[in-house]
Amino acid sequence: MSKSLQSDALLFSALFNERGVLALLIVSQVIAIVLAFSPNTDGDIWQRLGVISLFIHLIVLVSTSSLYLCRLFLQKHTHFFQLAYFFITFIVSTIAFSILFSYFAFDIENREQLVFFTLRNCIIVFLLTALFVQFLLLYFENEQQTKALSRAELDALQARIRPHFLYNSLNTAAELTHHDAQAAEQAILALAALSQAAMRSGQNVSLEDEIALSKQYIALEMWRFGTRLQVDWHIPNELPALLIPCLTLQPLIENAVYYGVETSESGAVINVELHVTTGYLTIIVSNPITVNETKKRANNGMALDNIRQRLNIYYKNKAQLTIANNHGVFRVKVVIPKRVENIS
């Protein structure tokens, strides 16, 4: 078994999704077929198969349902406690259904046969459960390794985002100290908020907080660009209580500033749209394409690739980031599911 049995993660969470339930049913039915068609069995095989199938499926479904109902309680305990509870649940269910089925489904004539019948079933279930636990532990350890790799990759991608606006913002704050002390103070406070957000790699924040952070970033950049930078917001009056990965919207706006405003002598208007549907959040950020070829940035798209990779890690490839370049307007559209996949 696993050498690390003290984490508070749930070992058998894989059983509580569609694939896990389907795997349990298939394995249970295979075991029922093997037992029904074993040699030296009396009576009608198909009737015996039906009874054994019902017997095993009831044990599995009742035990799994009990584990599901207690998942929050179990998650707070060690893996050793979870495994003990796992075995006890299946054994207790086996004893209960063995006694119940002995009265109407199996030919049990006396107490000795009942004890032998129940004990035999418990031994079989214990061995099968032990084998199944081995596969669960292997799956759990592989999932933890995958999350760790995703966490490391996400940290590396996040680290590539931080220097851009931090470096520019520090320069802005330094320049303001010579001209407007109050503005410099506000710029430093905004920079502190952005720095704190940059360090919250892998955490989720409310949609309202992400929008507030993006507005702080815009306010900071306005000290640099003045009237050259304008942002037109199209967001719902009432934002839903929705969690999204930290620094989802802000890098999109930063990309628009970097390629649409900074490279243009006359500035540009950045449009930010948010659309909330039943299962998805859609973010659209658009900016005019610069016509100043002398200031045109190289490697345009690297920042968006970075954002796309981060979203793919967060949402396990369920998020979409598309770009369009039509009629002199560069448009980035991000569609993400409302449910965040936790990889921490």
mmCIF file of C-alpha atoms in Angstrom:
data_model
loop_
_atom_site.group_PDB
_atom_site.id
_atom_site.type_symbol
_atom_site.label_atom_id
_atom_site.label_comp_id
_atom_site.label_asym_id
_atom_site.label_seq_id
_atom_site.Cartn_x
_atom_site.Cartn_y
_atom_site.Cartn_z
ATOM 1 C CA MET A 1 0.000 0.000 0.000
ATOM 2 C CA SER A 2 0.916 3.629 -0.122
ATOM 3 C CA LYS A 3 3.760 4.745 2.065
ATOM 4 C CA SER A 4 2.153 8.114 2.645
ATOM 5 C CA LEU A 5 -1.066 7.627 4.555
ATOM 6 C CA GLN A 6 -1.344 10.882 6.465
ATOM 7 C CA SER A 7 -2.663 13.322 3.889
ATOM 8 C CA ASP A 8 -6.163 14.733 4.233
ATOM 9 C CA ALA A 9 -7.086 14.064 0.597
ATOM 10 C CA LEU A 10 -9.833 11.539 -0.117
ATOM 11 C CA LEU A 11 -8.327 8.299 -1.376
ATOM 12 C CA PHE A 12 -11.340 6.936 -3.204
ATOM 13 C CA SER A 13 -12.818 10.115 -4.711
ATOM 14 C CA ALA A 14 -12.402 8.466 -8.128
ATOM 15 C CA LEU A 15 -15.337 6.179 -7.272
ATOM 16 C CA PHE A 16 -17.747 9.105 -7.151
ATOM 17 C CA ASN A 17 -17.728 10.100 -10.812
ATOM 18 C CA GLU A 18 -19.369 8.493 -13.849
ATOM 19 C CA ARG A 19 -16.363 6.379 -14.807
ATOM 20 C CA GLY A 20 -15.873 5.182 -11.244
ATOM 21 C CA VAL A 21 -19.477 4.034 -10.841
ATOM 22 C CA LEU A 22 -19.411 2.342 -14.249
ATOM 23 C CA ALA A 23 -16.175 0.523 -13.360
ATOM 24 C CA LEU A 24 -17.694 -0.704 -10.086
ATOM 25 C CA LEU A 25 -20.770 -2.064 -11.850
ATOM 26 C CA ILE A 26 -18.735 -3.803 -14.537
ATOM 27 C CA VAL A 27 -16.325 -5.399 -12.054
ATOM 28 C CA SER A 28 -19.241 -6.502 -9.866
ATOM 29 C CA GLN A 29 -20.991 -8.124 -12.803
ATOM 30 C CA VAL A 30 -17.821 -9.925 -13.901
ATOM 31 C CA ILE A 31 -17.413 -11.354 -10.391
ATOM 32 C CA ALA A 32 -21.063 -12.450 -10.400
ATOM 33 C CA ILE A 33 -20.602 -14.237 -13.736
ATOM 34 C CA VAL A 34 -17.471 -16.027 -12.513
ATOM 35 C CA LEU A 35 -19.224 -17.223 -9.360
ATOM 36 C CA ALA A 36 -22.411 -18.260 -11.166
ATOM 37 C CA PHE A 37 -20.607 -20.280 -13.835
ATOM 38 C CA SER A 38 -18.106 -21.869 -11.457
ATOM 39 C CA PRO A 39 -18.029 -25.686 -11.548
ATOM 40 C CA ASN A 40 -19.872 -27.903 -9.071
ATOM 41 C CA THR A 41 -22.845 -25.558 -8.789
ATOM 42 C CA ASP A 42 -26.390 -26.883 -8.619
ATOM 43 C CA GLY A 43 -29.631 -25.443 -9.940
ATOM 44 C CA ASP A 44 -30.423 -23.198 -12.880
ATOM 45 C CA ILE A 45 -27.328 -21.210 -13.847
ATOM 46 C CA TRP A 46 -29.226 -18.143 -15.093
ATOM 47 C CA GLN A 47 -31.340 -17.942 -11.978
ATOM 48 C CA ARG A 48 -28.201 -18.300 -9.895
ATOM 49 C CA LEU A 49 -26.543 -15.542 -11.948
ATOM 50 C CA GLY A 50 -29.466 -13.211 -11.294
ATOM 51 C CA VAL A 51 -29.412 -13.814 -7.542
ATOM 52 C CA ILE A 52 -25.624 -13.449 -7.254
ATOM 53 C CA SER A 53 -25.659 -10.315 -9.428
ATOM 54 C CA LEU A 54 -28.313 -8.722 -7.231
ATOM 55 C CA PHE A 55 -26.427 -9.767 -4.097
ATOM 56 C CA ILE A 56 -23.084 -8.290 -5.218
ATOM 57 C CA HIS A 57 -24.527 -5.115 -6.751
ATOM 58 C CA LEU A 58 -26.441 -4.342 -3.564
ATOM 59 C CA ILE A 59 -23.289 -4.738 -1.469
ATOM 60 C CA VAL A 60 -21.267 -2.511 -3.798
ATOM 61 C CA LEU A 61 -23.896 0.197 -4.256
ATOM 62 C CA VAL A 62 -24.844 0.418 -0.571
ATOM 63 C CA SER A 63 -21.191 0.507 0.500
ATOM 64 C CA THR A 64 -20.264 3.108 -2.109
ATOM 65 C CA SER A 65 -23.275 5.234 -1.198
ATOM 66 C CA SER A 66 -22.231 5.128 2.450
ATOM 67 C CA LEU A 67 -18.712 6.234 1.514
ATOM 68 C CA TYR A 68 -20.103 9.048 -0.619
ATOM 69 C CA LEU A 69 -22.351 10.332 2.159
ATOM 70 C CA CYS A 70 -19.416 10.314 4.585
ATOM 71 C CA ARG A 71 -16.855 11.759 2.146
ATOM 72 C CA LEU A 72 -16.593 15.154 3.888
ATOM 73 C CA PHE A 73 -16.112 13.462 7.254
ATOM 74 C CA LEU A 74 -13.521 11.042 5.870
ATOM 75 C CA GLN A 75 -11.602 13.784 4.080
ATOM 76 C CA LYS A 76 -10.694 15.284 7.448
ATOM 77 C CA HIS A 77 -9.020 12.064 8.605
ATOM 78 C CA THR A 78 -5.855 10.215 7.683
ATOM 79 C CA HIS A 79 -5.608 7.754 4.840
ATOM 80 C CA PHE A 80 -5.263 4.908 7.322
ATOM 81 C CA PHE A 81 -8.642 5.827 8.851
ATOM 82 C CA GLN A 82 -10.172 6.094 5.370
ATOM 83 C CA LEU A 83 -8.928 2.636 4.404
ATOM 84 C CA ALA A 84 -10.194 1.127 7.654
ATOM 85 C CA TYR A 85 -13.606 2.706 7.090
ATOM 86 C CA PHE A 86 -13.568 1.459 3.492
ATOM 87 C CA PHE A 87 -13.006 -2.164 4.553
ATOM 88 C CA ILE A 88 -15.467 -1.984 7.464
ATOM 89 C CA THR A 89 -18.204 -0.566 5.232
ATOM 90 C CA PHE A 90 -17.915 -3.397 2.709
ATOM 91 C CA ILE A 91 -17.673 -6.085 5.397
ATOM 92 C CA VAL A 92 -20.715 -4.788 7.287
ATOM 93 C CA SER A 93 -22.721 -4.608 4.054
ATOM 94 C CA THR A 94 -21.655 -8.145 3.182
ATOM 95 C CA ILE A 95 -22.762 -9.482 6.572
ATOM 96 C CA ALA A 96 -26.108 -7.684 6.382
ATOM 97 C CA PHE A 97 -26.977 -8.856 2.870
ATOM 98 C CA SER A 98 -25.684 -12.386 3.545
ATOM 99 C CA ILE A 99 -28.140 -12.731 6.419
ATOM 100 C CA LEU A 100 -30.942 -11.126 4.413
ATOM 101 C CA PHE A 101 -30.434 -13.264 1.301
ATOM 102 C CA SER A 102 -30.082 -16.453 3.369
ATOM 103 C CA TYR A 103 -33.812 -16.328 4.126
ATOM 104 C CA PHE A 104 -35.188 -16.196 0.587
ATOM 105 C CA ALA A 105 -32.460 -16.590 -2.042
ATOM 106 C CA PHE A 106 -30.046 -19.258 -0.815
ATOM 107 C CA ASP A 107 -30.650 -22.694 0.688
ATOM 108 C CA ILE A 108 -29.500 -22.072 4.251
ATOM 109 C CA GLU A 109 -30.956 -24.672 6.624
ATOM 110 C CA ASN A 110 -29.301 -23.984 9.984
ATOM 111 C CA ARG A 111 -27.160 -21.524 11.892
ATOM 112 C CA GLU A 112 -23.892 -23.315 11.104
ATOM 113 C CA GLN A 113 -24.519 -23.012 7.368
ATOM 114 C CA LEU A 114 -25.411 -19.341 7.835
ATOM 115 C CA VAL A 115 -22.181 -18.669 9.707
ATOM 116 C CA PHE A 116 -20.146 -20.526 7.064
ATOM 117 C CA PHE A 117 -21.996 -18.751 4.237
ATOM 118 C CA THR A 118 -21.487 -15.304 5.806
ATOM 119 C CA LEU A 119 -17.844 -15.948 6.690
ATOM 120 C CA ARG A 120 -17.079 -17.187 3.172
ATOM 121 C CA ASN A 121 -18.668 -14.117 1.643
ATOM 122 C CA CYS A 122 -16.738 -11.827 3.983
ATOM 123 C CA ILE A 123 -13.432 -13.456 3.068
ATOM 124 C CA ILE A 124 -14.181 -13.128 -0.651
ATOM 125 C CA VAL A 125 -15.233 -9.498 -0.288
ATOM 126 C CA PHE A 126 -12.208 -8.707 1.901
ATOM 127 C CA LEU A 127 -9.765 -10.125 -0.663
ATOM 128 C CA LEU A 128 -11.486 -8.394 -3.573
ATOM 129 C CA THR A 129 -11.635 -5.120 -1.641
ATOM 130 C CA ALA A 130 -7.929 -5.374 -0.794
ATOM 131 C CA LEU A 131 -7.124 -5.891 -4.474
ATOM 132 C CA PHE A 132 -9.366 -2.989 -5.438
ATOM 133 C CA VAL A 133 -7.721 -0.743 -2.833
ATOM 134 C CA GLN A 134 -4.348 -1.416 -4.431
ATOM 135 C CA PHE A 135 -5.635 -0.059 -7.732
ATOM 136 C CA LEU A 136 -7.188 2.928 -5.968
ATOM 137 C CA LEU A 137 -3.879 3.748 -4.284
ATOM 138 C CA LEU A 138 -2.008 3.505 -7.569
ATOM 139 C CA TYR A 139 -4.569 5.787 -9.205
ATOM 140 C CA PHE A 140 -4.420 8.225 -6.289
ATOM 141 C CA GLU A 141 -0.623 8.420 -6.326
ATOM 142 C CA ASN A 142 -0.590 8.909 -10.091
ATOM 143 C CA GLU A 143 -3.195 11.673 -9.761
ATOM 144 C CA GLN A 144 -1.131 13.387 -7.059
ATOM 145 C CA GLN A 145 1.978 13.247 -9.247
ATOM 146 C CA THR A 146 0.029 14.696 -12.160
ATOM 147 C CA LYS A 147 -1.235 17.532 -9.972
ATOM 148 C CA ALA A 148 2.279 18.194 -8.703
ATOM 149 C CA LEU A 149 3.595 18.426 -12.262
ATOM 150 C CA SER A 150 0.713 20.707 -13.203
ATOM 151 C CA ARG A 151 1.416 22.807 -10.131
ATOM 152 C CA ALA A 152 5.086 23.155 -11.098
ATOM 153 C CA GLU A 153 4.231 23.973 -14.697
ATOM 154 C CA LEU A 154 1.661 26.521 -13.562
ATOM 155 C CA ASP A 155 4.158 28.185 -11.234
ATOM 156 C CA ALA A 156 6.639 28.437 -14.086
ATOM 157 C CA LEU A 157 4.020 30.009 -16.358
ATOM 158 C CA GLN A 158 2.918 32.345 -13.594
ATOM 159 C CA ALA A 159 6.488 33.473 -13.003
ATOM 160 C CA ARG A 160 6.692 34.579 -16.632
ATOM 161 C CA ILE A 161 3.705 36.888 -16.126
ATOM 162 C CA ARG A 162 4.970 38.767 -13.070
ATOM 163 C CA PRO A 163 7.953 40.750 -14.413
ATOM 164 C CA HIS A 164 5.994 42.587 -17.144
ATOM 165 C CA PHE A 165 3.661 44.817 -15.199
ATOM 166 C CA LEU A 166 5.766 44.795 -12.008
ATOM 167 C CA TYR A 167 8.760 46.320 -13.788
ATOM 168 C CA ASN A 168 6.711 48.979 -15.573
ATOM 169 C CA SER A 169 4.692 49.773 -12.456
ATOM 170 C CA LEU A 170 7.822 50.282 -10.363
ATOM 171 C CA ASN A 171 9.130 52.748 -12.932
ATOM 172 C CA THR A 172 5.801 54.570 -12.921
ATOM 173 C CA ALA A 173 5.758 54.844 -9.120
ATOM 174 C CA ALA A 174 9.369 56.065 -9.103
ATOM 175 C CA GLU A 175 8.591 58.815 -11.619
ATOM 176 C CA LEU A 176 5.486 59.941 -9.725
ATOM 177 C CA THR A 177 7.433 60.473 -6.501
ATOM 178 C CA HIS A 178 9.133 63.466 -8.158
ATOM 179 C CA HIS A 179 5.883 65.088 -9.355
ATOM 180 C CA ASP A 180 2.867 63.984 -7.304
ATOM 181 C CA ALA A 181 3.384 62.351 -3.924
ATOM 182 C CA GLN A 182 -0.292 61.481 -3.490
ATOM 183 C CA ALA A 183 -0.467 59.863 -6.908
ATOM 184 C CA ALA A 184 2.732 57.975 -6.145
ATOM 185 C CA GLU A 185 1.152 56.633 -2.960
ATOM 186 C CA GLN A 186 -1.912 55.444 -4.851
ATOM 187 C CA ALA A 187 0.292 53.861 -7.496
ATOM 188 C CA ILE A 188 2.306 52.007 -4.850
ATOM 189 C CA LEU A 189 -0.897 50.724 -3.200
ATOM 190 C CA ALA A 190 -2.160 49.491 -6.556
ATOM 191 C CA LEU A 191 1.232 47.888 -7.214
ATOM 192 C CA ALA A 192 1.054 46.152 -3.824
ATOM 193 C CA ALA A 193 -2.337 44.681 -4.726
ATOM 194 C CA LEU A 194 -1.016 43.484 -8.069
ATOM 195 C CA SER A 195 2.093 42.007 -6.467
ATOM 196 C CA GLN A 196 -0.061 40.149 -3.949
ATOM 197 C CA ALA A 197 -2.228 38.784 -6.756
ATOM 198 C CA ALA A 198 0.848 37.664 -8.683
ATOM 199 C CA MET A 199 1.921 35.630 -5.682
ATOM 200 C CA ARG A 200 -1.450 33.879 -5.420
ATOM 201 C CA SER A 201 -0.567 31.525 -8.211
ATOM 202 C CA GLY A 202 -2.988 28.624 -8.418
ATOM 203 C CA GLN A 203 -5.602 30.127 -6.131
ATOM 204 C CA ASN A 204 -9.156 31.068 -6.965
ATOM 205 C CA VAL A 205 -10.687 34.498 -6.438
ATOM 206 C CA SER A 206 -14.158 35.860 -6.924
ATOM 207 C CA LEU A 207 -15.047 37.352 -10.290
ATOM 208 C CA GLU A 208 -15.687 40.669 -8.561
ATOM 209 C CA ASP A 209 -12.187 40.676 -7.039
ATOM 210 C CA GLU A 210 -10.594 39.836 -10.387
ATOM 211 C CA ILE A 211 -12.400 42.753 -12.032
ATOM 212 C CA ALA A 212 -11.360 45.074 -9.183
ATOM 213 C CA LEU A 213 -7.757 43.934 -9.589
ATOM 214 C CA SER A 214 -7.912 44.582 -13.337
ATOM 215 C CA LYS A 215 -9.246 48.079 -12.704
ATOM 216 C CA GLN A 216 -6.360 48.718 -10.301
ATOM 217 C CA TYR A 217 -3.957 47.641 -13.017
ATOM 218 C CA ILE A 218 -5.635 49.992 -15.511
ATOM 219 C CA ALA A 219 -5.458 52.857 -13.024
ATOM 220 C CA LEU A 220 -1.756 52.190 -12.615
ATOM 221 C CA GLU A 221 -1.155 52.136 -16.356
ATOM 222 C CA MET A 222 -3.102 55.370 -16.788
ATOM 223 C CA TRP A 223 -0.325 57.146 -14.923
ATOM 224 C CA ARG A 224 1.948 56.104 -17.788
ATOM 225 C CA PHE A 225 -0.297 56.657 -20.778
ATOM 226 C CA GLY A 226 -2.768 59.306 -19.602
ATOM 227 C CA THR A 227 -5.600 59.867 -22.069
ATOM 228 C CA ARG A 228 -3.985 57.485 -24.534
ATOM 229 C CA LEU A 229 -5.441 54.599 -22.535
ATOM 230 C CA GLN A 230 -9.205 54.235 -22.329
ATOM 231 C CA VAL A 231 -11.194 51.191 -21.293
ATOM 232 C CA ASP A 232 -14.842 50.571 -22.118
ATOM 233 C CA TRP A 233 -16.415 48.039 -19.744
ATOM 234 C CA HIS A 234 -19.408 45.923 -20.725
ATOM 235 C CA ILE A 235 -20.167 43.820 -17.653
ATOM 236 C CA PRO A 236 -23.403 42.797 -15.879
ATOM 237 C CA ASN A 237 -24.696 45.164 -13.212
ATOM 238 C CA GLU A 238 -24.841 42.272 -10.765
ATOM 239 C CA LEU A 239 -21.883 39.914 -10.932
ATOM 240 C CA PRO A 240 -22.512 36.270 -9.988
ATOM 241 C CA ALA A 241 -20.748 34.714 -7.010
ATOM 242 C CA LEU A 242 -18.299 32.920 -9.248
ATOM 243 C CA LEU A 243 -14.737 31.790 -8.536
ATOM 244 C CA ILE A 244 -12.115 32.012 -11.271
ATOM 245 C CA PRO A 245 -8.319 31.556 -11.262
ATOM 246 C CA CYS A 246 -6.441 34.599 -10.054
ATOM 247 C CA LEU A 247 -4.993 36.678 -12.917
ATOM 248 C CA THR A 248 -7.385 35.511 -15.606
ATOM 249 C CA LEU A 249 -8.691 38.857 -16.830
ATOM 250 C CA GLN A 250 -5.772 41.132 -15.936
ATOM 251 C CA PRO A 251 -3.213 39.509 -18.296
ATOM 252 C CA LEU A 252 -5.694 39.824 -21.174
ATOM 253 C CA ILE A 253 -6.030 43.547 -20.532
ATOM 254 C CA GLU A 254 -2.273 43.854 -20.087
ATOM 255 C CA ASN A 255 -1.780 42.179 -23.442
ATOM 256 C CA ALA A 256 -4.170 44.698 -25.035
ATOM 257 C CA VAL A 257 -2.292 47.595 -23.410
ATOM 258 C CA TYR A 258 1.073 46.181 -24.428
ATOM 259 C CA TYR A 259 0.190 45.660 -28.089
ATOM 260 C CA GLY A 260 -2.670 48.116 -28.662
ATOM 261 C CA VAL A 261 -1.845 51.195 -26.605
ATOM 262 C CA GLU A 262 1.895 51.256 -25.968
ATOM 263 C CA THR A 263 2.699 50.835 -29.647
ATOM 264 C CA SER A 264 0.262 53.556 -30.754
ATOM 265 C CA GLU A 265 1.125 57.252 -30.595
ATOM 266 C CA SER A 266 -2.526 58.280 -30.420
ATOM 267 C CA GLY A 267 -3.567 55.570 -27.939
ATOM 268 C CA ALA A 268 -6.521 53.216 -28.155
ATOM 269 C CA VAL A 269 -9.795 52.189 -26.548
ATOM 270 C CA ILE A 270 -9.827 48.697 -25.023
ATOM 271 C CA ASN A 271 -13.210 46.978 -24.844
ATOM 272 C CA VAL A 272 -13.821 44.456 -22.069
ATOM 273 C CA GLU A 273 -16.958 42.289 -22.172
ATOM 274 C CA LEU A 274 -18.203 39.682 -19.712
ATOM 275 C CA HIS A 275 -21.063 37.318 -20.486
ATOM 276 C CA VAL A 276 -22.362 34.799 -17.957
ATOM 277 C CA THR A 277 -24.434 31.838 -19.151
ATOM 278 C CA THR A 278 -25.706 28.748 -17.367
ATOM 279 C CA GLY A 279 -22.467 26.806 -17.417
ATOM 280 C CA TYR A 280 -19.815 29.162 -18.753
ATOM 281 C CA LEU A 281 -18.185 32.542 -18.309
ATOM 282 C CA THR A 282 -17.142 34.336 -21.492
ATOM 283 C CA ILE A 283 -14.543 37.104 -21.433
ATOM 284 C CA ILE A 284 -13.873 39.198 -24.540
ATOM 285 C CA VAL A 285 -11.075 41.769 -24.705
ATOM 286 C CA SER A 286 -10.520 43.711 -27.917
ATOM 287 C CA ASN A 287 -8.152 46.486 -28.948
ATOM 288 C CA PRO A 288 -7.295 48.300 -32.195
ATOM 289 C CA ILE A 289 -4.323 46.982 -34.100
ATOM 290 C CA THR A 290 -1.424 49.411 -34.134
ATOM 291 C CA VAL A 291 -0.473 51.002 -37.443
ATOM 292 C CA ASN A 292 2.894 52.215 -36.191
ATOM 293 C CA GLU A 293 5.201 49.625 -37.668
ATOM 294 C CA THR A 294 8.286 51.151 -36.029
ATOM 295 C CA LYS A 295 6.891 50.343 -32.599
ATOM 296 C CA LYS A 296 5.332 47.026 -33.495
ATOM 297 C CA ARG A 297 6.161 44.385 -30.917
ATOM 298 C CA ALA A 298 7.859 41.152 -31.783
ATOM 299 C CA ASN A 299 6.558 37.758 -30.668
ATOM 300 C CA ASN A 300 2.975 38.899 -30.344
ATOM 301 C CA GLY A 301 0.971 35.961 -29.070
ATOM 302 C CA MET A 302 3.483 34.570 -26.564
ATOM 303 C CA ALA A 303 1.539 36.124 -23.661
ATOM 304 C CA LEU A 304 -1.713 34.641 -24.971
ATOM 305 C CA ASP A 305 -0.080 31.224 -25.291
ATOM 306 C CA ASN A 306 0.977 31.553 -21.685
ATOM 307 C CA ILE A 307 -2.602 32.371 -20.638
ATOM 308 C CA ARG A 308 -3.973 29.503 -22.739
ATOM 309 C CA GLN A 309 -1.621 27.014 -21.093
ATOM 310 C CA ARG A 310 -2.539 28.220 -17.605
ATOM 311 C CA LEU A 311 -6.261 27.919 -18.331
ATOM 312 C CA ASN A 312 -5.770 24.439 -19.776
ATOM 313 C CA ILE A 313 -4.043 23.380 -16.567
ATOM 314 C CA TYR A 314 -6.718 24.932 -14.373
ATOM 315 C CA TYR A 315 -9.651 23.517 -16.315
ATOM 316 C CA LYS A 316 -8.062 20.332 -17.669
ATOM 317 C CA ASN A 317 -8.393 21.407 -21.322
ATOM 318 C CA LYS A 318 -12.063 22.394 -20.899
ATOM 319 C CA ALA A 319 -11.390 26.121 -21.369
ATOM 320 C CA GLN A 320 -11.096 27.826 -24.751
ATOM 321 C CA LEU A 321 -9.040 30.836 -25.804
ATOM 322 C CA THR A 322 -9.512 32.053 -29.361
ATOM 323 C CA ILE A 323 -8.167 35.100 -31.141
ATOM 324 C CA ALA A 324 -9.489 36.983 -34.149
ATOM 325 C CA ASN A 325 -8.047 39.775 -36.261
ATOM 326 C CA ASN A 326 -10.802 41.483 -38.235
ATOM 327 C CA HIS A 327 -11.195 45.001 -39.599
ATOM 328 C CA GLY A 328 -8.255 46.383 -37.669
ATOM 329 C CA VAL A 329 -9.397 45.003 -34.307
ATOM 330 C CA PHE A 330 -7.588 42.304 -32.342
ATOM 331 C CA ARG A 331 -10.068 40.250 -30.291
ATOM 332 C CA VAL A 332 -9.376 37.677 -27.601
ATOM 333 C CA LYS A 333 -12.237 35.464 -26.407
ATOM 334 C CA VAL A 334 -11.965 33.213 -23.373
ATOM 335 C CA VAL A 335 -14.686 30.702 -22.498
ATOM 336 C CA ILE A 336 -14.258 28.892 -19.192
ATOM 337 C CA PRO A 337 -16.571 26.551 -17.287
ATOM 338 C CA LYS A 338 -17.954 27.865 -14.049
ATOM 339 C CA ARG A 339 -16.610 24.914 -12.140
ATOM 340 C CA VAL A 340 -12.907 25.245 -11.345
ATOM 341 C CA GLU A 341 -10.781 22.100 -11.264
ATOM 342 C CA ASN A 342 -8.666 22.286 -8.159
ATOM 343 C CA ILE A 343 -5.062 21.301 -8.702
ATOM 344 C CA SER A 344 -3.594 22.524 -5.468
#
